[in-house]
mmCIF file with all atom_site columns, C-alpha atoms in Angstrom:
data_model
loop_
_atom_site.group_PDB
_atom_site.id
_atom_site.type_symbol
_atom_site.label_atom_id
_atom_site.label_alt_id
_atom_site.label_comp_id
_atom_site.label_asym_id
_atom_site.label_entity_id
_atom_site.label_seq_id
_atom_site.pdbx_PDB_ins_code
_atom_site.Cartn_x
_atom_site.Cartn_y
_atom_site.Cartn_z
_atom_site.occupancy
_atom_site.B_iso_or_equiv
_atom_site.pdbx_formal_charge
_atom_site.auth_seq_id
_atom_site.auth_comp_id
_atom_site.auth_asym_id
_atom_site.auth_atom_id
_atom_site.pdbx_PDB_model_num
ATOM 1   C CA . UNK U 1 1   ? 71.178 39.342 124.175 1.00 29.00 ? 1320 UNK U CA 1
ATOM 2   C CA . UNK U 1 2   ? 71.995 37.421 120.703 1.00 36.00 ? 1321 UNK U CA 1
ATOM 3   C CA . UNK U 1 3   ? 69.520 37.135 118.713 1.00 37.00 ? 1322 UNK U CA 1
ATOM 4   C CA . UNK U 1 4   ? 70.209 34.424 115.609 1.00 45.00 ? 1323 UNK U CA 1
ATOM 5   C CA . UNK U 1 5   ? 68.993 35.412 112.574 1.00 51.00 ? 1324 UNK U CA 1
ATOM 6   C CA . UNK U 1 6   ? 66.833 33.096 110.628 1.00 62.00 ? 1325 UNK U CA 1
ATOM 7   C CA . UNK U 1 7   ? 65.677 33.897 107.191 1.00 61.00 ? 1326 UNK U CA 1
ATOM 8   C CA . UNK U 1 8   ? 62.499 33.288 108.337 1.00 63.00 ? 1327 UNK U CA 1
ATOM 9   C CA . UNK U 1 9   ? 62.127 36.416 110.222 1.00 66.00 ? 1328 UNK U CA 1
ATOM 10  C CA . UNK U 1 10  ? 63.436 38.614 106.835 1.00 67.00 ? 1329 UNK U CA 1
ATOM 11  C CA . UNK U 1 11  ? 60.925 40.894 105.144 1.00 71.00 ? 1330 UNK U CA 1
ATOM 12  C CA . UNK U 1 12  ? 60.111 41.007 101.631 1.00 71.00 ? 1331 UNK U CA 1
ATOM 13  C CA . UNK U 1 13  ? 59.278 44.164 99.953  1.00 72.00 ? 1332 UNK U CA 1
ATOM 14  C CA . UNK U 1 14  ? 58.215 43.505 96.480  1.00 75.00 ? 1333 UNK U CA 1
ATOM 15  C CA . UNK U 1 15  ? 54.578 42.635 95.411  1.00 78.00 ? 1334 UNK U CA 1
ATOM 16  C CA . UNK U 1 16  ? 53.621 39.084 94.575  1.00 79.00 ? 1335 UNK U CA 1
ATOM 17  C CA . UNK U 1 17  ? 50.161 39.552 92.840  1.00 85.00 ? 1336 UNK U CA 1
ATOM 18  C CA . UNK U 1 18  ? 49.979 40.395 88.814  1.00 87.00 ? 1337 UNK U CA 1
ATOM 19  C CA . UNK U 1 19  ? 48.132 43.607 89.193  1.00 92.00 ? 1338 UNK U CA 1
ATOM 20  C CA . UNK U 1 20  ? 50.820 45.317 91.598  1.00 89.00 ? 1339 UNK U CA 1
ATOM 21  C CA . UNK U 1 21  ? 54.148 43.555 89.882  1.00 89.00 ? 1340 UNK U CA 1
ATOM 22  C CA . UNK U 1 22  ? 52.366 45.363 86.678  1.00 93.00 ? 1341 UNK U CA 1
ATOM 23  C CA . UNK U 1 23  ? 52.736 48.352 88.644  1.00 96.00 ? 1342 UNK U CA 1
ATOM 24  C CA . UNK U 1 24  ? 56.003 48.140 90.171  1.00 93.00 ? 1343 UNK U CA 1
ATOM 25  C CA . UNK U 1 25  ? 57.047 46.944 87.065  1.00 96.00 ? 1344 UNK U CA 1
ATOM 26  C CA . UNK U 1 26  ? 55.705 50.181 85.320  1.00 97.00 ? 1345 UNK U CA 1
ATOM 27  C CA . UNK U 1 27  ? 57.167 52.900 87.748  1.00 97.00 ? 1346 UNK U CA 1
ATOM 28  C CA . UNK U 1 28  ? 60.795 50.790 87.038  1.00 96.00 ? 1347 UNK U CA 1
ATOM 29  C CA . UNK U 1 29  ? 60.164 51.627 83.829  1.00 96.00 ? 1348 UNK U CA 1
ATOM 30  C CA . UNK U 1 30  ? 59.355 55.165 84.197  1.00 97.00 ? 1349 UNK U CA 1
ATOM 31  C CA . UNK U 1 31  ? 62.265 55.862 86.407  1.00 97.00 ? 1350 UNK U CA 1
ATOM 32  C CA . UNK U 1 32  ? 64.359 54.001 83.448  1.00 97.00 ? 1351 UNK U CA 1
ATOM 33  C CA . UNK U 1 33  ? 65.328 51.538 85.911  1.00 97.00 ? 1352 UNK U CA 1
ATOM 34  C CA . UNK U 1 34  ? 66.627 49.609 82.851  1.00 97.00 ? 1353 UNK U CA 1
ATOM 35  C CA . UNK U 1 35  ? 69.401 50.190 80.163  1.00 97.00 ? 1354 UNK U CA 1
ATOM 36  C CA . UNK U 1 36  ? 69.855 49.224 76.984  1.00 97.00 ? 1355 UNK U CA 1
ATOM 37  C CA . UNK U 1 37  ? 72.514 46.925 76.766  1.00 97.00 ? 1356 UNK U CA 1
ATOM 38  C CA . UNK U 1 38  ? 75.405 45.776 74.301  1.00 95.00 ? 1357 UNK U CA 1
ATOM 39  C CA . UNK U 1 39  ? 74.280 42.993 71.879  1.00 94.00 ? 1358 UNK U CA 1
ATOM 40  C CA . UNK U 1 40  ? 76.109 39.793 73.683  1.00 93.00 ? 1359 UNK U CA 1
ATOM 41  C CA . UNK U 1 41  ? 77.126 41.962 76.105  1.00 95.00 ? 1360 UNK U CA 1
ATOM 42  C CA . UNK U 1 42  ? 75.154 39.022 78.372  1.00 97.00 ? 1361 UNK U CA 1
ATOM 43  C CA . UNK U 1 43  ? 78.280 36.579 78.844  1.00 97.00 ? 1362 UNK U CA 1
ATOM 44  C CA . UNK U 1 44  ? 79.919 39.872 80.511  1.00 97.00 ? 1363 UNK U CA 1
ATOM 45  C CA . UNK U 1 45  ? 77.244 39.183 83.144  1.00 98.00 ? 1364 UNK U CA 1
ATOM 46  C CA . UNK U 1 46  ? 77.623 35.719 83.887  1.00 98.00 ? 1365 UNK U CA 1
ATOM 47  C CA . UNK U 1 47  ? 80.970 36.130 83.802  1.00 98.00 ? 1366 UNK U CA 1
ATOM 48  C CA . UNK U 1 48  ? 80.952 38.298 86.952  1.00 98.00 ? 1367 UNK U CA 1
ATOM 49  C CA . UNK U 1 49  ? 78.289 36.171 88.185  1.00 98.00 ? 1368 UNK U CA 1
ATOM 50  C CA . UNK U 1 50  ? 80.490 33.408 88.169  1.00 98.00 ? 1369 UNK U CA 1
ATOM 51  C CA . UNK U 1 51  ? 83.404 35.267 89.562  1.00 98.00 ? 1370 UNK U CA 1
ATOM 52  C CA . UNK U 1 52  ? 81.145 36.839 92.216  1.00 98.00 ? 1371 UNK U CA 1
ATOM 53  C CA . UNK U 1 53  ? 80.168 33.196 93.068  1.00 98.00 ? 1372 UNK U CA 1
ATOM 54  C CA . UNK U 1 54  ? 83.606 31.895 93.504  1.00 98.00 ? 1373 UNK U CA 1
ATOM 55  C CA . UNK U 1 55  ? 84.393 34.534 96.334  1.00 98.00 ? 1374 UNK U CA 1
ATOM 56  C CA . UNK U 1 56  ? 80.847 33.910 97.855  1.00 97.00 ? 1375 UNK U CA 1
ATOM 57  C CA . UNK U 1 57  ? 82.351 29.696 98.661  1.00 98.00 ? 1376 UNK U CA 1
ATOM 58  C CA . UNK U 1 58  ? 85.448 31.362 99.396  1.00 98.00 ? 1377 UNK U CA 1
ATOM 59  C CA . UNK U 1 59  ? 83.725 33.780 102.267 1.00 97.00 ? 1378 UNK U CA 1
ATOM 60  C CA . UNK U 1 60  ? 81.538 30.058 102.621 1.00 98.00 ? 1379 UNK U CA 1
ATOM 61  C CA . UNK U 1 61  ? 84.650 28.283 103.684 1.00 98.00 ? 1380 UNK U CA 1
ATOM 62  C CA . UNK U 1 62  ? 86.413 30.449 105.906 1.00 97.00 ? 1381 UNK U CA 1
ATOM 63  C CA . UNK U 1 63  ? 83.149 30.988 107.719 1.00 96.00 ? 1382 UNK U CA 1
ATOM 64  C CA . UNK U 1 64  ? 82.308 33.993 106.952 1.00 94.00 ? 1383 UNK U CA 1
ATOM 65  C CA . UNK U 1 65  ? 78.561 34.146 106.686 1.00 93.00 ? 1384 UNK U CA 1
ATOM 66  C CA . UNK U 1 66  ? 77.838 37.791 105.877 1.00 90.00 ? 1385 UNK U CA 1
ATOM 67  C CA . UNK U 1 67  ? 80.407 38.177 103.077 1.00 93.00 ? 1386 UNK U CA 1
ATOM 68  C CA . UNK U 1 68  ? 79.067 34.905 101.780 1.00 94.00 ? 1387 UNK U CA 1
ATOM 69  C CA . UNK U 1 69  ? 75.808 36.588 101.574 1.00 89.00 ? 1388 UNK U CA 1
ATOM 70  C CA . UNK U 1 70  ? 77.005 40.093 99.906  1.00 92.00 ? 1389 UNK U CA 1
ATOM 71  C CA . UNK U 1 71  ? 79.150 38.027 97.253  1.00 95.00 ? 1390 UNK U CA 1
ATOM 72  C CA . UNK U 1 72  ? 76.347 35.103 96.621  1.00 93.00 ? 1391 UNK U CA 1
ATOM 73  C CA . UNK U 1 73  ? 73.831 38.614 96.385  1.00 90.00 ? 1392 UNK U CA 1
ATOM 74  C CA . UNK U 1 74  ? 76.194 40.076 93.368  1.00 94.00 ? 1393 UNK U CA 1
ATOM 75  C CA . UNK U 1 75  ? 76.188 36.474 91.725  1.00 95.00 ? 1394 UNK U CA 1
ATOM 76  C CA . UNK U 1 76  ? 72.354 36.572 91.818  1.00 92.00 ? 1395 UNK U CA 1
ATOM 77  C CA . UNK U 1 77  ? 72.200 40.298 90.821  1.00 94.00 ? 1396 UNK U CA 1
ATOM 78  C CA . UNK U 1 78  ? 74.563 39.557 87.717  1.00 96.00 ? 1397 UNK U CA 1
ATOM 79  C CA . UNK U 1 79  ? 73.093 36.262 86.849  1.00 95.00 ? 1398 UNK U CA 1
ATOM 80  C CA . UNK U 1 80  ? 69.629 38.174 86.627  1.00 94.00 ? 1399 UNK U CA 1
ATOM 81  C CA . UNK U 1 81  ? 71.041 40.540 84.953  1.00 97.00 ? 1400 UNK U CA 1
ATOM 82  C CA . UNK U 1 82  ? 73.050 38.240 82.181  1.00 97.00 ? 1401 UNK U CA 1
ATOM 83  C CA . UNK U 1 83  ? 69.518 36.733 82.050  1.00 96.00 ? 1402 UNK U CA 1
ATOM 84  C CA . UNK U 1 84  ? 67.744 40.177 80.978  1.00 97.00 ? 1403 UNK U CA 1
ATOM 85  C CA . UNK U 1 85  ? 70.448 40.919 79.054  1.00 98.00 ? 1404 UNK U CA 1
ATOM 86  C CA . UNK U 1 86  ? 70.348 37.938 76.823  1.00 97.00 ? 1405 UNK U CA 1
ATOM 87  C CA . UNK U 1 87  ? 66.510 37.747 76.271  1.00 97.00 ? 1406 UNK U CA 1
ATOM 88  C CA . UNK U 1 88  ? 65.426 41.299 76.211  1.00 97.00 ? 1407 UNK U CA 1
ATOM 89  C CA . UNK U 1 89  ? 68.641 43.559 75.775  1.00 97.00 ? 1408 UNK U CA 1
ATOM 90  C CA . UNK U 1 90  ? 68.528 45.620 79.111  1.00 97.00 ? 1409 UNK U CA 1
ATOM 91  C CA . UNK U 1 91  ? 69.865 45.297 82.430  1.00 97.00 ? 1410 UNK U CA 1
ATOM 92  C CA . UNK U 1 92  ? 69.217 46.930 86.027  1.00 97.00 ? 1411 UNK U CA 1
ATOM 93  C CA . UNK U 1 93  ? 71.628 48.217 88.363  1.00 94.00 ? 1412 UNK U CA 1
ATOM 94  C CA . UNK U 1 94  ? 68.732 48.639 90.501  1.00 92.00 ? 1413 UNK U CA 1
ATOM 95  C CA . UNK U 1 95  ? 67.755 45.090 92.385  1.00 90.00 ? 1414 UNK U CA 1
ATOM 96  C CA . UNK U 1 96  ? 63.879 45.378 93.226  1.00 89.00 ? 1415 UNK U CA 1
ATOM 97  C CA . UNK U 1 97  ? 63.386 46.180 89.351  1.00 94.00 ? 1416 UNK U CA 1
ATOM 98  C CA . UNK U 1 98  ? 65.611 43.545 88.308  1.00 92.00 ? 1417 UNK U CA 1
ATOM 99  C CA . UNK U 1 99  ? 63.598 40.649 89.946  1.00 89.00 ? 1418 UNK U CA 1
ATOM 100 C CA . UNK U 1 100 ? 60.536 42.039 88.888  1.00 90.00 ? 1419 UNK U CA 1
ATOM 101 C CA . UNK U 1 101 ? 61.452 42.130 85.648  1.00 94.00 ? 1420 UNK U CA 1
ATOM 102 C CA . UNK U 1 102 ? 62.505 38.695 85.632  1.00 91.00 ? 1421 UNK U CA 1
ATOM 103 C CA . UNK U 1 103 ? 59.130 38.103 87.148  1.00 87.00 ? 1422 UNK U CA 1
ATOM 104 C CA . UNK U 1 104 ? 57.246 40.078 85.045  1.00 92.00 ? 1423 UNK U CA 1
ATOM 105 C CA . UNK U 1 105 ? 58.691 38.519 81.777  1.00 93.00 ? 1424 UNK U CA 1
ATOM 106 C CA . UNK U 1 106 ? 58.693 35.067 83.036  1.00 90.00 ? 1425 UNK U CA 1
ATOM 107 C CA . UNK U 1 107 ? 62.515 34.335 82.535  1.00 91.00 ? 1426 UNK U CA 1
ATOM 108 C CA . UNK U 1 108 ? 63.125 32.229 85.275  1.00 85.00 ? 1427 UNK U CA 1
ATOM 109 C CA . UNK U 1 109 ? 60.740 28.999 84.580  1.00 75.00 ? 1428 UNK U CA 1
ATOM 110 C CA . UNK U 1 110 ? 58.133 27.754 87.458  1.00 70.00 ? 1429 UNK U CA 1
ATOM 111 C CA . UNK U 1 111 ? 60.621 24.535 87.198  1.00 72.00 ? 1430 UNK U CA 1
ATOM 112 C CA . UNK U 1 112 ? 63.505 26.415 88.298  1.00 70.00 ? 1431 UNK U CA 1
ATOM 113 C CA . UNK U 1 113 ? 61.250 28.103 91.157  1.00 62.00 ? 1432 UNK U CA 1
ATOM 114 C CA . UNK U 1 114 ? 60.119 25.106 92.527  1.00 64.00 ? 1433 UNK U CA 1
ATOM 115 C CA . UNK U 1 115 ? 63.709 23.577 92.701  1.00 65.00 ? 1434 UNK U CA 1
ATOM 116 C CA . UNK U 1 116 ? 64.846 26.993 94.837  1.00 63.00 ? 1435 UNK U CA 1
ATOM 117 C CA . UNK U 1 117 ? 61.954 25.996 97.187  1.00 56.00 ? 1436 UNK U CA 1
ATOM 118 C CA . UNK U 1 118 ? 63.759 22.842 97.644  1.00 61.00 ? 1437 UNK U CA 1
ATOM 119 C CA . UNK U 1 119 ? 66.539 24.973 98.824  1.00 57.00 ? 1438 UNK U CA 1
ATOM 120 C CA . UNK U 1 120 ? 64.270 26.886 101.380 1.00 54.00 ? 1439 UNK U CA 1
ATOM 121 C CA . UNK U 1 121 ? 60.539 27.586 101.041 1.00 59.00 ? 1440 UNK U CA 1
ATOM 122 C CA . UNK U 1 122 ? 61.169 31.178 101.395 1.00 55.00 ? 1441 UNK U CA 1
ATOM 123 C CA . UNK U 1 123 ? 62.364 30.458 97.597  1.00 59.00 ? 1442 UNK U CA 1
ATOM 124 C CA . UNK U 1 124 ? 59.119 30.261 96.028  1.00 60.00 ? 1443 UNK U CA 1
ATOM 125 C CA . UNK U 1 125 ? 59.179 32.222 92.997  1.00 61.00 ? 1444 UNK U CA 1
ATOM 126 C CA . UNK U 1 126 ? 61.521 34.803 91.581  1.00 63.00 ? 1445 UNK U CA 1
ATOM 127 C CA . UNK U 1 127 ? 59.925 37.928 93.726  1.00 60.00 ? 1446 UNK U CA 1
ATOM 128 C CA . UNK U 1 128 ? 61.245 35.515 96.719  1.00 69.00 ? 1447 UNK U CA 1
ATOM 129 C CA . UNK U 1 129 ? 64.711 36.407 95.210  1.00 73.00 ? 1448 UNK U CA 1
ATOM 130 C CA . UNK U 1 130 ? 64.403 39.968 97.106  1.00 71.00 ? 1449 UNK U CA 1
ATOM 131 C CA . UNK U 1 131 ? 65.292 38.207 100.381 1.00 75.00 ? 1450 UNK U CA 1
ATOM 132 C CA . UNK U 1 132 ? 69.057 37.933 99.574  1.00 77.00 ? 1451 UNK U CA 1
ATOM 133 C CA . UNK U 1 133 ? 68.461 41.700 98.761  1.00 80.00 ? 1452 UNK U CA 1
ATOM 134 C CA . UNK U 1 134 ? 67.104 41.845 102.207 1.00 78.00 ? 1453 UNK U CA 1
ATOM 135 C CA . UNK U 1 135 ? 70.260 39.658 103.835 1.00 78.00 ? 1454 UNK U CA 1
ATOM 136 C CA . UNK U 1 136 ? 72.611 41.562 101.871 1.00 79.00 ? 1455 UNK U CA 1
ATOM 137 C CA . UNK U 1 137 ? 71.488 45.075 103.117 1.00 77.00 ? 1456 UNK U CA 1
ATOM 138 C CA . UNK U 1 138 ? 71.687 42.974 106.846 1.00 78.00 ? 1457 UNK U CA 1
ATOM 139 C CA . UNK U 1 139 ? 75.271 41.724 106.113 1.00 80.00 ? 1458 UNK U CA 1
ATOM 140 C CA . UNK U 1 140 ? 76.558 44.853 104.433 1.00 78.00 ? 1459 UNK U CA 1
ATOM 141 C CA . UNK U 1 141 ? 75.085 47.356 106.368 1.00 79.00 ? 1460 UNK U CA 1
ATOM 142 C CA . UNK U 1 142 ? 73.650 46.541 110.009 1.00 76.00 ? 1461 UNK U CA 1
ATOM 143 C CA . UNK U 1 143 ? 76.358 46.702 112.729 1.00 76.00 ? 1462 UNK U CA 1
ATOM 144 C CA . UNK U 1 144 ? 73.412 45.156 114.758 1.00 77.00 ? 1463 UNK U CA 1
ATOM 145 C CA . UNK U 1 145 ? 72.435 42.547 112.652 1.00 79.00 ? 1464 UNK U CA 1
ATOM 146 C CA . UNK U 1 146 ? 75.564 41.469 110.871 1.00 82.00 ? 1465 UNK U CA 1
ATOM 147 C CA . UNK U 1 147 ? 76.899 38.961 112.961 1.00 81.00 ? 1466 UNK U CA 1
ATOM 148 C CA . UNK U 1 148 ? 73.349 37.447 113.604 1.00 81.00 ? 1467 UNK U CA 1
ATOM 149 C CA . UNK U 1 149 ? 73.516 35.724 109.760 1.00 84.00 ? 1468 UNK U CA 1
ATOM 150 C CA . UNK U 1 150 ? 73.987 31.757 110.594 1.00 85.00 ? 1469 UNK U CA 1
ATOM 151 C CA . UNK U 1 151 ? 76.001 29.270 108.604 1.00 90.00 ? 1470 UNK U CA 1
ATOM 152 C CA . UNK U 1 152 ? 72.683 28.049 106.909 1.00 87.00 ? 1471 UNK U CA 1
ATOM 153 C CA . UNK U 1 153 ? 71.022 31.210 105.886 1.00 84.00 ? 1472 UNK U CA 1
ATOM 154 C CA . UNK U 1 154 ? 74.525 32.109 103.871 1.00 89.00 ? 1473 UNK U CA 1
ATOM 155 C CA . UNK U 1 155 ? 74.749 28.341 103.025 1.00 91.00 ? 1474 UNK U CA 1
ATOM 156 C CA . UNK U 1 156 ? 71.234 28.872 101.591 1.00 85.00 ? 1475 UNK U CA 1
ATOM 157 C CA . UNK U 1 157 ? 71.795 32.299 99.893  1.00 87.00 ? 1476 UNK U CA 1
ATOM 158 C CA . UNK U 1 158 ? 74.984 30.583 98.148  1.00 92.00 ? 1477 UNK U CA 1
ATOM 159 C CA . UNK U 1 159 ? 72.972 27.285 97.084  1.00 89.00 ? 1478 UNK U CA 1
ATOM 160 C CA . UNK U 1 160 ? 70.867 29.529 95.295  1.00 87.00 ? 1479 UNK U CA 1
ATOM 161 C CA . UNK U 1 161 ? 72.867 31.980 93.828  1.00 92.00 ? 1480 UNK U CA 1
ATOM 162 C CA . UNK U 1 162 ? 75.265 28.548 92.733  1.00 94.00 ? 1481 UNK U CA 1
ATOM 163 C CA . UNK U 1 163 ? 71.825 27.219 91.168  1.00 89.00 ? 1482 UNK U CA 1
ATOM 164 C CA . UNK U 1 164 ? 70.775 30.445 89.252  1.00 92.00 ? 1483 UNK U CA 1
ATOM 165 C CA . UNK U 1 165 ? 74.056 31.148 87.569  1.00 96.00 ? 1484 UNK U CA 1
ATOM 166 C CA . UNK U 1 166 ? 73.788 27.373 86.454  1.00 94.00 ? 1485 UNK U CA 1
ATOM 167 C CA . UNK U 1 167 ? 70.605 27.980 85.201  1.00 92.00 ? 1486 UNK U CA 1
ATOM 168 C CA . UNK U 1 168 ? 71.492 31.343 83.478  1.00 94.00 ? 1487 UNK U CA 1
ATOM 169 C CA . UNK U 1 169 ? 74.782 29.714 81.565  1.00 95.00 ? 1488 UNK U CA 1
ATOM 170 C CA . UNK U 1 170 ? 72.982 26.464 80.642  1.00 91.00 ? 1489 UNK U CA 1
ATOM 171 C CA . UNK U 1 171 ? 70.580 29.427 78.399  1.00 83.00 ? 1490 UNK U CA 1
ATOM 172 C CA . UNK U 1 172 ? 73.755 30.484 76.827  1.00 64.00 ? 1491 UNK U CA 1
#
């Protein structure tokens, strides 16, 4: 039986009230989920991000929905991460900590949230980035699931990752 995957039916994992983003935020920061990083060392990000993004449509086009999902992921990831970099010097390799931070510090305006809920409500506010976390770790890992990823959930996935590096290099 095939079972079509909506993003609907994706869990998120990350909290959504102050007190426990506080918390999360706290044990990234204990684990030193975050790294100093090179003064300017920011464009570096985007610049992945942006090549990231450019295989993601690629993937897009020829139809491929779970590689368009991996590579839009690693545009978001990198965008976040130019974003951290340019405002507070760090970056994350680790994903959870990365959109909590971004949450945490308020570096991704209410503006840009509410434009990403445009996209799909599940786009609320910048802990609802953790679902192409979610969709990536689908696409990348599940031989059950993989193939279940529809042409809008990676067309989704890729509008927002397109939106976020815009966002992050109109900062710069």
């Amino acid at each position: 039986m095939l079972i079509i995957l909506k993003m609907s039916s994706v869990r998120t994992t990350l909290p959504r009230e102050e007190g426990p983003i506080d918390r999360f935020f706290d044990n990234c920061m204990k684990r030193k989920r975050f790294l100093e990083d090179v003064p300017g060392h920011h464009s570096k990000h985007l610049l992945k991000a942006k090549h990231d993004l450019v295989r993601a449509r690629a993937e897009f086009d020829d139809e491929c929905w779970d590689w368009t999902v991996v590579m839009a992921y690693y545009a978001i990831h990198h965008a976040g991460n130019a974003l951290l970099s340019r405002e507070k010097g760090l970056f994350s390799k680790d994903p959870s900590c990365l959109i909590i931070a971004l949450q945490r510090w308020e570096l991704i305006s209410t503006d840009f949230m509410g434009a990403m809920a445009q996209v799909h409500q599940r786009f609320a506010d910048a802990v609802d980035l953790d679902l192409t976390f979610q969709l990536r770790k689908i696409s990348q890992y599940s031989v059950d699931e993989w193939e279940d990823i529809t042409g809008e959930d990676a067309g989704a996935v890729l509008e927002v990752a397109s939106k976020l590096v815009r966002f992050v290099e109109q900062g710069t």
